[in-house]
């Protein structure tokens, strides 16, 4: 099972990273639709897409508008959009309006309620958890594949509240906007910095950490100071657009 990193930066695109979008083409699953979502069309393998939003900040939803070409060209029959009620409301009330983007793709809206998990049509179970350390909140997801668990956590500072949620996952995809030198900025903006993330990965016993949503002002290969993190947790990859991982 492949996972394609279509957008790996935060806030705004730069030459290396569009904003948040991750896709598992074989099961038609997408997490977030930032500017990287323009690449979804190249990877479509299914007639249905299940798209889970973490929250409604622009760097995670602006690419919803790009998806309109998929049903128009007949390539996609079902476009299901999942999120917390307030996230879906924000998309309907503020993005798809006459003044901003007047034609909405034919989304089926699916509100995530308190059951905290659902079974996808592909037969894979997905769990979610609300995160509160970011303006407006965010949502963590955990996907259960046949031989692999995959968690996606973005737009939050690290705290112990979701350590159990990500415990023992095979792949943890987690934001890290800032290096430790900008820790005050991380706390002020509701984002993650390097050392607490490495500690979380170690304490939660995850197998592999993939870092996304880095600061777009730093286009280097290592915007967060991975060497220091690896002294705590060695198995770290800092994602760039085009990264493709095999989850077997
Ligand atoms: Zn963001
Ligand atoms: Zn955000």
Coordinates of N, CA and C and ligand atoms in Angstrom, one line a residue:
X1 N 0.9 -1.2 0.0 CA 0.0 0.0 0.0 C 0.9 1.2 0.0
X2 N 0.7 2.1 -1.0 CA 1.5 3.3 -1.1 C 0.8 4.5 -0.5
X3 N 1.6 5.3 0.1 CA 1.1 6.7 0.5 C 2.0 7.7 -0.2
X4 N 1.2 8.6 -0.8 CA 1.9 9.7 -1.6 C 1.8 11.0 -0.9
X5 N 2.9 11.7 -0.8 CA 2.9 13.0 -0.1 C 2.8 14.1 -1.2
X6 N 1.6 14.6 -1.3 CA 1.4 15.6 -2.4 C 1.6 17.0 -2.0
X7 N 1.5 17.2 -0.7 CA 1.8 18.6 -0.1 C 2.3 18.4 1.3
X8 N 3.5 18.9 1.5 CA 4.2 18.6 2.8 C 4.6 19.8 3.6
X9 N 4.2 21.0 3.2 CA 4.5 22.2 3.9 C 3.3 22.8 4.6
X10 N 3.6 23.8 5.5 CA 2.6 24.5 6.2 C 2.4 25.9 5.7
X11 N 1.3 26.5 6.0 CA 1.0 27.9 5.7 C 0.9 28.3 4.2
X12 N 2.1 28.3 3.5 CA 2.0 28.7 2.1 C 3.0 27.8 1.3
X13 N 2.7 27.6 0.0 CA 3.7 26.8 -0.7 C 5.0 27.5 -0.9
X14 N 6.1 26.6 -1.0 CA 7.3 27.2 -1.5 C 7.8 26.3 -2.7
X15 N 9.0 26.5 -3.1 CA 9.5 25.8 -4.3 C 9.6 24.3 -4.1
X16 N 9.6 23.8 -2.8 CA 9.8 22.4 -2.5 C 8.5 21.7 -2.0
X17 N 7.7 22.6 -1.4 CA 6.6 22.0 -0.7 C 5.3 22.8 -0.9
X18 N 4.3 22.1 -1.5 CA 2.9 22.7 -1.5 C 2.3 22.4 -0.1
X19 N 1.1 22.9 0.2 CA 0.6 22.7 1.6 C -0.2 21.4 1.6
X20 N -0.6 21.1 2.8 CA -1.1 19.8 3.3 C -2.0 19.0 2.3
X21 N -1.4 17.8 1.9 CA -2.3 16.8 1.2 C -1.5 15.5 1.1
X22 N -2.1 14.4 1.6 CA -1.5 13.1 1.7 C -2.6 12.1 1.1
X23 N -2.1 11.2 0.2 CA -3.1 10.4 -0.5 C -2.6 8.9 -0.5
X24 N -3.6 8.0 -0.2 CA -3.4 6.6 -0.4 C -4.2 6.2 -1.6
X25 N -3.6 6.2 -2.8 CA -4.4 6.1 -4.1 C -5.2 4.8 -4.2
X26 N -4.5 3.7 -3.7 CA -5.2 2.4 -3.9 C -6.5 2.2 -3.2
X27 N -6.7 3.0 -2.1 CA -8.0 2.9 -1.4 C -8.7 4.3 -1.5
X28 N -8.3 5.2 -2.3 CA -9.0 6.4 -2.6 C -9.1 7.3 -1.3
X29 N -8.1 7.3 -0.5 CA -8.2 8.0 0.8 C -7.2 9.2 0.7
X30 N -7.7 10.3 1.2 CA -6.9 11.6 1.2 C -7.1 12.2 2.6
X31 N -5.9 12.8 3.1 CA -6.0 13.6 4.3 C -5.6 15.0 3.9
X32 N -6.5 15.9 4.2 CA -6.4 17.3 3.9 C -6.3 17.7 2.4
X33 N -6.7 18.9 2.1 CA -6.7 19.4 0.7 C -6.1 20.8 0.6
X34 N -4.8 20.9 1.0 CA -4.2 22.2 0.8 C -3.8 22.3 -0.7
X35 N -2.8 23.2 -0.9 CA -2.5 23.5 -2.3 C -1.9 22.2 -3.1
X36 N -1.4 21.3 -2.3 CA -0.9 20.0 -3.0 C -2.0 19.2 -3.6
X37 N -3.3 19.5 -3.3 CA -4.4 18.7 -3.9 C -4.5 18.8 -5.4
X38 N -3.8 19.8 -6.0 CA -3.9 19.8 -7.5 C -3.3 18.6 -8.1
X39 N -2.5 17.8 -7.3 CA -1.8 16.6 -7.7 C -2.7 15.4 -7.6
X40 N -3.8 15.5 -6.9 CA -4.7 14.3 -6.7 C -5.1 13.7 -8.0
X41 N -5.4 14.5 -9.0 CA -5.9 14.0 -10.3 C -4.9 13.0 -11.0
X42 N -3.6 13.3 -10.7 CA -2.6 12.4 -11.3 C -2.5 11.0 -10.7
X43 N -3.1 10.9 -9.5 CA -2.9 9.7 -8.7 C -4.2 8.9 -8.5
X44 N -5.3 9.4 -9.1 CA -6.6 8.7 -8.9 C -6.6 7.3 -9.5
X45 N -7.0 6.3 -8.6 CA -7.1 4.9 -9.1 C -8.5 4.4 -8.8
X46 N -9.3 5.1 -8.1 CA -10.6 4.6 -7.7 C -11.8 5.5 -8.2
X47 N -13.0 5.0 -8.1 CA -14.1 5.8 -8.5 C -14.7 6.6 -7.4
X48 N -14.3 6.3 -6.2 CA -14.7 7.1 -5.0 C -13.5 7.6 -4.3
X49 N -13.6 8.8 -3.7 CA -12.6 9.3 -2.9 C -13.2 9.7 -1.5
X50 N -12.5 9.3 -0.4 CA -12.8 9.7 0.9 C -11.8 10.6 1.4
X51 N -12.2 11.9 1.7 CA -11.3 12.9 2.0 C -11.5 13.4 3.5
X52 N -10.6 13.3 4.3 CA -10.7 13.6 5.7 C -9.9 14.9 6.0
X53 N -10.7 15.9 6.5 CA -10.0 17.2 6.9 C -9.7 17.2 8.4
X54 N -8.5 17.7 8.6 CA -8.1 17.9 10.0 C -8.8 19.1 10.6
X55 N -8.8 20.2 9.8 CA -9.5 21.5 10.3 C -9.6 22.3 9.0
X56 N -10.1 23.6 9.2 CA -10.5 24.3 8.0 C -9.6 25.5 7.8
X57 N -8.4 25.5 8.3 CA -7.5 26.6 7.9 C -7.2 26.5 6.5
X58 N -6.9 27.6 5.8 CA -6.8 27.7 4.4 C -5.7 26.7 3.8
X59 N -4.6 26.6 4.5 CA -3.6 25.7 4.0 C -4.0 24.2 4.0
X60 N -5.2 23.9 4.5 CA -5.6 22.5 4.5 C -6.9 22.4 3.7
X61 N -7.5 23.5 3.2 CA -8.8 23.3 2.5 C -8.8 24.1 1.1
X62 N -7.8 24.9 0.8 CA -7.8 25.7 -0.4 C -7.9 24.8 -1.6
X63 N -7.3 23.6 -1.6 CA -7.3 22.7 -2.7 C -8.6 21.9 -2.9
X64 N -9.6 22.1 -2.0 CA -10.9 21.5 -2.2 C -11.5 22.0 -3.5
X65 N -11.2 23.3 -3.8 CA -11.7 23.9 -5.0 C -11.1 23.2 -6.3
X66 N -9.9 22.7 -6.2 CA -9.3 22.1 -7.4 C -9.9 20.8 -7.8
X67 N -10.6 20.2 -6.8 CA -11.1 18.8 -7.0 C -12.4 18.8 -7.9
X68 N -12.9 20.0 -8.3 CA -14.1 20.1 -9.1 C -13.9 19.4 -10.5
X69 N -12.7 19.4 -10.9 CA -12.4 18.8 -12.3 C -12.7 17.3 -12.3
X70 N -12.5 16.6 -11.1 CA -12.6 15.2 -11.1 C -14.0 14.7 -11.5
X71 N -15.1 15.1 -10.8 CA -16.4 14.7 -11.2 C -16.8 15.2 -12.6
X72 N -16.4 16.4 -12.9 CA -16.7 17.0 -14.2 C -16.2 16.2 -15.4
X73 N -15.1 15.6 -15.2 CA -14.5 14.8 -16.3 C -15.0 13.3 -16.1
X74 N -15.8 13.0 -15.2 CA -16.4 11.7 -15.0 C -15.4 10.7 -14.4
X75 N -14.3 11.1 -13.9 CA -13.3 10.2 -13.3 C -13.7 9.8 -11.9
X76 N -14.5 10.6 -11.2 CA -14.8 10.2 -9.9 C -16.4 10.3 -9.8
X77 N -16.9 9.2 -9.2 CA -18.4 9.1 -9.0 C -18.8 9.6 -7.6
X78 N -18.0 9.3 -6.6 CA -18.3 9.7 -5.2 C -17.2 10.5 -4.6
X79 N -17.5 11.6 -4.1 CA -16.5 12.5 -3.4 C -17.0 12.7 -2.0
X80 N -16.5 11.9 -1.1 CA -17.0 12.0 0.3 C -16.1 12.9 1.1
X81 N -16.6 13.9 1.8 CA -15.8 14.8 2.6 C -16.2 14.6 4.1
X82 N -15.2 14.3 4.9 CA -15.4 14.1 6.3 C -14.7 15.1 7.2
X83 N -15.3 15.5 8.3 CA -14.7 16.5 9.2 C -15.7 16.7 10.4
X84 N -15.2 17.4 11.4 CA -16.0 17.8 12.5 C -17.1 18.7 11.9
X85 N -18.2 18.8 12.6 CA -19.3 19.7 12.1 C -18.9 21.1 11.8
X86 N -18.1 21.6 12.8 CA -17.7 23.1 12.6 C -16.7 23.2 11.4
X87 N -16.0 22.2 11.1 CA -15.1 22.2 9.9 C -15.9 22.2 8.6
X88 N -16.8 21.3 8.6 CA -17.7 21.2 7.3 C -18.5 22.5 7.2
X89 N -19.0 23.0 8.3 CA -19.7 24.3 8.2 C -18.9 25.4 7.7
X90 N -17.6 25.5 8.1 CA -16.7 26.5 7.6 C -16.5 26.4 6.1
X91 N -16.4 25.2 5.6 CA -16.2 25.0 4.2 C -17.4 25.4 3.4
X92 N -18.6 25.0 3.9 CA -19.8 25.4 3.2 C -20.1 26.9 3.3
X93 N -19.9 27.5 4.5 CA -20.3 28.8 4.7 C -19.3 29.9 4.2
X94 N -18.0 29.5 4.1 CA -17.0 30.5 3.8 C -16.2 30.3 2.5
X95 N -16.0 29.0 2.1 CA -15.2 28.7 0.9 C -16.1 28.6 -0.3
X96 N -17.1 27.8 -0.3 CA -18.0 27.7 -1.4 C -19.1 28.7 -1.4
X97 N -18.8 29.9 -1.6 CA -19.8 31.0 -1.7 C -19.6 31.7 -3.0
X98 N -20.6 32.4 -3.4 CA -20.6 33.2 -4.6 C -19.4 34.1 -4.7
X99 N -19.0 34.7 -3.6 CA -17.9 35.6 -3.6 C -16.5 35.0 -3.5
X100 N -16.4 33.8 -3.1 CA -15.1 33.2 -3.0 C -14.9 32.1 -4.1
X101 N -15.7 31.1 -4.1 CA -15.6 30.0 -5.2 C -17.0 29.5 -5.4
X102 N -17.7 30.0 -6.5 CA -19.1 29.8 -6.6 C -19.6 28.5 -6.9
X103 N -18.8 27.5 -7.4 CA -19.3 26.2 -7.8 C -18.6 25.2 -6.9
X104 N -19.4 24.5 -6.1 CA -18.8 23.5 -5.2 C -18.8 22.2 -5.9
X105 N -17.7 21.4 -5.8 CA -17.7 20.0 -6.2 C -18.8 19.3 -5.5
X106 N -19.4 18.2 -6.1 CA -20.5 17.6 -5.5 C -20.1 16.7 -4.3
X107 N -19.7 17.3 -3.2 CA -19.3 16.6 -2.1 C -20.5 16.0 -1.3
X108 N -20.3 14.7 -0.8 CA -21.2 14.2 0.2 C -20.6 14.6 1.5
X109 N -21.2 15.4 2.3 CA -20.6 15.8 3.6 C -20.9 14.7 4.7
X110 N -19.9 14.3 5.4 CA -20.0 13.3 6.5 C -19.4 13.9 7.7
X111 N -20.3 14.2 8.7 CA -19.9 14.8 9.9 C -19.3 13.7 10.8
X112 N -18.1 14.0 11.4 CA -17.6 13.0 12.3 C -18.2 13.3 13.7
X113 N -18.8 12.3 14.2 CA -19.5 12.5 15.5 C -18.8 11.6 16.6
X114 N -19.4 11.4 17.7 CA -18.6 10.9 18.8 C -18.3 9.4 18.8
X115 N -18.8 8.7 17.8 CA -18.4 7.3 17.8 C -16.9 7.1 17.7
X116 N -16.2 8.1 17.1 CA -14.8 8.1 17.0 C -14.1 7.1 16.1
X117 N -14.9 6.4 15.4 CA -14.3 5.5 14.3 C -15.4 5.2 13.3
X118 N -14.9 4.8 12.1 CA -15.9 4.4 11.1 C -15.1 3.4 10.2
X119 N -16.0 2.6 9.5 CA -15.4 1.6 8.5 C -15.6 2.2 7.1
X120 N -14.5 2.3 6.4 CA -14.5 2.9 5.1 C -15.0 1.8 4.1
X121 N -15.6 2.3 3.0 CA -16.0 1.3 1.9 C -14.9 0.4 1.5
X122 N -13.7 0.9 1.6 CA -12.5 0.0 1.2 C -12.3 -1.1 2.2
X123 N -13.0 -1.1 3.4 CA -12.9 -2.1 4.4 C -11.8 -1.8 5.4
X124 N -11.3 -0.6 5.4 CA -10.3 -0.2 6.4 C -11.0 0.7 7.5
X125 N -10.6 0.5 8.7 CA -11.1 1.3 9.8 C -10.3 2.5 10.0
X126 N -11.0 3.6 10.3 CA -10.3 4.9 10.7 C -10.8 5.4 12.0
X127 N -9.9 5.9 12.8 CA -10.3 6.5 14.1 C -9.9 7.9 14.1
X128 N -10.6 8.7 14.9 CA -10.2 10.1 15.0 C -10.3 10.6 16.4
X129 N -9.6 11.7 16.7 CA -9.6 12.3 18.0 C -9.4 13.8 17.8
X130 N -10.2 14.6 18.6 CA -10.1 16.1 18.5 C -8.9 16.5 19.3
X131 N -8.2 17.5 18.7 CA -7.0 18.1 19.3 C -7.4 19.5 19.6
X132 N -6.9 20.0 20.8 CA -7.4 21.4 21.2 C -6.3 22.4 21.2
X133 N -5.1 22.1 20.9 CA -4.0 23.0 21.1 C -3.7 23.9 19.8
X134 N -4.7 24.2 19.1 CA -4.5 25.0 17.8 C -5.8 25.8 17.7
X135 N -5.7 27.1 17.2 CA -6.9 27.9 17.1 C -8.0 27.2 16.3
X136 N -9.1 27.0 16.9 CA -10.2 26.3 16.2 C -10.2 24.8 16.3
X137 N -9.1 24.3 16.9 CA -8.9 22.8 17.1 C -8.4 22.1 15.8
X138 N -8.0 20.9 16.0 CA -7.6 20.1 14.8 C -8.1 18.7 15.1
X139 N -7.9 17.7 14.2 CA -8.3 16.4 14.3 C -7.2 15.4 14.0
X140 N -6.9 14.5 14.8 CA -5.9 13.4 14.6 C -6.6 12.2 14.0
X141 N -6.0 11.6 13.0 CA -6.5 10.4 12.4 C -5.6 9.2 12.6
X142 N -6.2 8.0 12.7 CA -5.5 6.8 12.7 C -6.1 5.7 11.8
X143 N -5.4 5.3 10.8 CA -5.9 4.4 9.8 C -5.4 3.0 10.0
X144 N -6.3 2.0 10.1 CA -5.9 0.6 10.3 C -5.9 -0.1 8.9
X145 N -4.8 -0.3 8.4 CA -4.6 -1.1 7.2 C -4.4 -2.6 7.6
X146 N -4.4 -3.5 6.6 CA -4.3 -4.9 6.9 C -3.1 -5.2 7.8
X147 N -1.9 -4.7 7.4 CA -0.7 -5.0 8.2 C 0.0 -3.8 8.7
X148 N -0.7 -2.7 8.8 CA 0.0 -1.4 9.1 C -1.0 -0.4 9.8
X149 N -0.5 0.3 10.8 CA -1.3 1.4 11.3 C -0.6 2.7 11.0
X150 N -1.4 3.7 10.6 CA -0.9 4.9 10.0 C -1.6 6.1 10.7
X151 N -0.9 7.0 11.4 CA -1.5 8.1 12.0 C -1.1 9.4 11.4
X152 N -2.0 10.3 11.3 CA -1.7 11.7 10.8 C -2.1 12.7 11.8
X153 N -1.2 13.5 12.3 CA -1.4 14.5 13.3 C -0.8 15.8 12.9
X154 N -1.6 16.8 12.7 CA -1.0 18.1 12.3 C -1.7 19.3 13.0
X155 N -1.1 20.4 13.0 CA -1.6 21.6 13.6 C -2.0 21.5 15.0
X156 N -0.9 21.2 15.8 CA -1.1 21.1 17.2 C 0.3 21.2 17.9
X157 N 0.3 21.7 19.1 CA 1.5 21.5 19.9 C 1.5 20.1 20.5
X158 N 2.7 19.6 20.8 CA 2.7 18.2 21.4 C 2.3 18.3 22.8
X159 N 1.4 17.5 23.2 CA 1.1 17.3 24.7 C 0.8 15.8 24.9
X160 N 0.6 15.4 26.1 CA 0.4 14.0 26.4 C -1.0 13.5 25.9
X161 N -1.9 14.4 25.5 CA -3.3 14.0 25.4 C -3.5 13.0 24.3
X162 N -2.7 12.9 23.3 CA -2.9 12.0 22.2 C -1.8 10.9 22.1
X163 N -1.0 10.8 23.2 CA 0.1 9.8 23.2 C -0.5 8.4 23.1
X164 N -1.6 8.1 23.8 CA -2.2 6.8 23.7 C -2.8 6.6 22.3
X165 N -3.3 7.6 21.7 CA -3.9 7.5 20.4 C -2.9 7.0 19.3
X166 N -1.7 7.5 19.4 CA -0.6 7.1 18.4 C 0.3 6.0 18.9
X167 N 0.0 5.4 20.1 CA 0.9 4.4 20.6 C 1.0 3.2 19.7
X168 N 2.3 2.8 19.5 CA 2.6 1.6 18.7 C 2.2 1.7 17.2
X169 N 1.9 2.9 16.7 CA 1.6 2.9 15.2 C 2.9 2.6 14.4
X170 N 2.7 2.1 13.3 CA 3.9 1.8 12.4 C 4.4 3.1 11.8
X171 N 3.5 3.9 11.3 CA 4.0 5.2 10.8 C 3.2 6.4 11.4
X172 N 3.9 7.3 12.0 CA 3.3 8.5 12.5 C 3.7 9.7 11.6
X173 N 2.8 10.3 10.9 CA 3.0 11.5 10.1 C 2.6 12.6 11.0
X174 N 3.6 13.5 11.3 CA 3.3 14.5 12.3 C 3.9 15.9 11.8
X175 N 3.2 16.9 12.1 CA 3.7 18.2 11.8 C 4.9 18.6 12.6
X176 N 5.8 19.4 12.1 CA 6.8 20.0 13.0 C 7.2 21.4 12.3
X177 N 6.5 22.4 12.7 CA 6.6 23.7 12.0 C 8.0 24.3 12.3
X178 N 8.5 24.1 13.5 CA 9.6 24.9 14.0 C 10.7 24.1 14.5
X179 N 12.0 24.5 14.4 CA 13.1 23.9 15.2 C 13.0 24.4 16.6
X180 N 13.8 23.9 17.5 CA 13.8 24.2 18.9 C 14.1 25.7 19.1
X181 N 14.9 26.3 18.3 CA 15.2 27.7 18.4 C 14.0 28.6 18.3
X182 N 12.9 28.1 17.7 CA 11.7 28.9 17.6 C 10.5 28.3 18.5
X183 N 10.9 27.8 19.6 CA 9.9 27.1 20.4 C 8.8 28.1 20.9
X184 N 9.2 29.3 21.2 CA 8.2 30.3 21.6 C 7.1 30.5 20.5
X185 N 7.6 30.6 19.3 CA 6.7 30.7 18.2 C 5.7 29.5 18.1
X186 N 6.3 28.4 18.3 CA 5.5 27.1 18.2 C 4.3 27.2 19.3
X187 N 4.7 27.6 20.5 CA 3.7 27.6 21.5 C 2.7 28.7 21.2
X188 N 3.1 29.9 20.7 CA 2.2 31.0 20.5 C 1.2 30.7 19.3
X189 N 1.7 29.9 18.3 CA 0.8 29.7 17.2 C 0.1 28.3 17.2
X190 N 0.3 27.5 18.2 CA -0.3 26.2 18.3 C 0.3 25.2 17.3
X191 N 1.6 25.2 17.3 CA 2.4 24.3 16.4 C 3.4 23.5 17.2
X192 N 4.1 22.6 16.5 CA 5.1 21.7 17.1 C 6.5 22.2 16.9
X193 N 7.4 21.9 17.9 CA 8.8 22.1 17.6 C 9.5 20.8 17.9
X194 N 10.8 20.7 17.5 CA 11.5 19.5 17.3 C 11.5 18.5 18.5
X195 N 12.1 18.9 19.6 CA 12.4 18.0 20.7 C 11.1 17.3 21.3
X196 N 10.0 18.1 21.6 CA 8.8 17.4 22.1 C 8.3 16.3 21.1
X197 N 8.5 16.5 19.8 CA 8.0 15.6 18.8 C 8.8 14.3 18.9
X198 N 10.2 14.5 19.0 CA 11.0 13.3 19.1 C 10.7 12.5 20.4
X199 N 10.5 13.2 21.4 CA 10.1 12.6 22.7 C 8.8 11.8 22.6
X200 N 7.8 12.4 21.9 CA 6.5 11.7 21.7 C 6.7 10.4 20.9
X201 N 7.5 10.5 19.8 CA 7.7 9.3 19.0 C 8.3 8.2 19.8
X202 N 9.3 8.6 20.7 CA 10.0 7.6 21.5 C 9.0 7.0 22.5
X203 N 8.3 7.9 23.3 CA 7.5 7.4 24.4 C 6.3 6.6 23.8
X204 N 5.8 7.0 22.7 CA 4.6 6.3 22.1 C 5.0 5.0 21.4
X205 N 6.4 4.8 21.3 CA 6.9 3.6 20.7 C 6.4 3.4 19.2
X206 N 6.5 4.5 18.4 CA 6.1 4.4 17.0 C 7.3 3.8 16.3
X207 N 7.0 3.2 15.1 CA 8.1 2.6 14.3 C 8.8 3.6 13.5
X208 N 8.1 4.5 12.9 CA 8.7 5.5 12.0 C 8.0 6.8 12.1
X209 N 8.7 7.9 12.1 CA 8.2 9.3 12.1 C 8.4 10.0 10.8
X210 N 7.4 10.5 10.2 CA 7.5 11.3 9.0 C 7.0 12.7 9.3
X211 N 7.9 13.7 9.1 CA 7.6 15.0 9.5 C 7.1 15.8 8.3
X212 N 5.9 16.5 8.5 CA 5.3 17.3 7.5 C 5.0 18.7 8.1
X213 N 4.4 19.6 7.2 CA 4.0 20.9 7.7 C 5.1 21.7 8.3
X214 N 6.3 21.7 7.6 CA 7.4 22.5 8.1 C 7.2 24.0 7.7
X215 N 8.0 24.8 8.2 CA 8.0 26.3 8.0 C 8.4 26.6 6.5
X216 N 7.5 27.2 5.7 CA 7.8 27.4 4.3 C 8.9 28.4 4.1
X217 N 9.2 29.2 5.1 CA 10.3 30.2 4.9 C 11.7 29.5 4.9
X218 N 11.7 28.2 5.3 CA 13.0 27.5 5.3 C 12.9 26.3 4.3
X219 N 13.6 26.5 3.1 CA 13.5 25.5 2.1 C 14.6 24.5 2.1
X220 N 15.3 24.4 3.2 CA 16.4 23.5 3.3 C 15.9 22.1 3.4
X221 N 16.8 21.1 3.3 CA 16.4 19.7 3.5 C 16.1 19.4 4.9
X222 N 16.6 20.2 5.9 CA 16.4 19.9 7.3 C 16.0 21.1 8.0
X223 N 14.7 21.6 7.9 CA 14.3 22.8 8.5 C 14.1 22.7 10.0
X224 N 14.2 21.5 10.6 CA 13.8 21.4 12.0 C 14.9 20.9 12.9
X225 N 16.1 20.6 12.4 CA 17.2 20.2 13.2 C 17.1 18.7 13.5
X226 N 17.0 17.9 12.5 CA 16.8 16.4 12.7 C 17.9 15.7 13.4
X227 N 19.1 16.2 13.3 CA 20.2 15.5 14.0 C 20.0 15.4 15.5
X228 N 19.6 16.5 16.0 CA 19.4 16.5 17.5 C 18.2 15.6 17.8
X229 N 17.1 15.6 17.0 CA 16.0 14.8 17.2 C 16.3 13.3 17.2
X230 N 17.3 13.0 16.3 CA 17.6 11.6 16.1 C 18.4 11.0 17.3
X231 N 18.9 11.8 18.1 CA 19.6 11.3 19.3 C 18.5 10.8 20.3
X232 N 17.3 11.3 20.1 CA 16.1 10.8 20.9 C 15.4 9.7 20.2
X233 N 15.1 9.9 18.9 CA 14.3 9.0 18.2 C 14.9 8.9 16.8
X234 N 15.6 7.8 16.4 CA 16.4 7.7 15.2 C 15.6 7.7 13.8
X235 N 14.5 7.1 13.8 CA 13.8 6.8 12.5 C 12.9 7.9 12.0
X236 N 13.6 9.0 11.5 CA 12.8 10.2 11.1 C 13.1 10.5 9.6
X237 N 12.0 10.8 8.9 CA 12.1 11.3 7.6 C 11.4 12.6 7.5
X238 N 12.1 13.6 7.0 CA 11.5 14.9 6.7 C 11.0 14.9 5.3
X239 N 9.6 15.0 5.2 CA 9.0 14.8 3.9 C 9.2 16.0 3.0
X240 N 9.3 15.7 1.7 CA 9.2 16.7 0.7 C 8.2 16.2 -0.3
X241 N 7.6 17.1 -1.1 CA 6.6 16.7 -2.1 C 7.2 15.7 -3.0
X242 N 6.4 14.7 -3.3 CA 6.9 13.6 -4.2 C 7.4 12.4 -3.4
X243 N 7.5 12.5 -2.1 CA 7.9 11.3 -1.3 C 6.7 10.3 -1.5
X244 N 7.1 9.1 -1.7 CA 6.2 8.0 -1.8 C 6.7 6.9 -0.9
X245 N 5.8 6.4 0.0 CA 6.3 5.4 1.0 C 5.4 4.1 0.8
X246 N 6.1 3.0 0.9 CA 5.4 1.7 0.8 C 5.1 1.3 2.3
X247 N 3.8 1.1 2.6 CA 3.4 0.8 4.0 C 3.4 -0.7 4.3
X248 N 4.2 -1.5 3.7 CA 4.2 -2.9 4.0 C 5.3 -3.3 5.0
Ligands
LIG1 ZN1 -1.7 24.3 8.8
LIG2 ZN1 -4.0 25.4 11.2

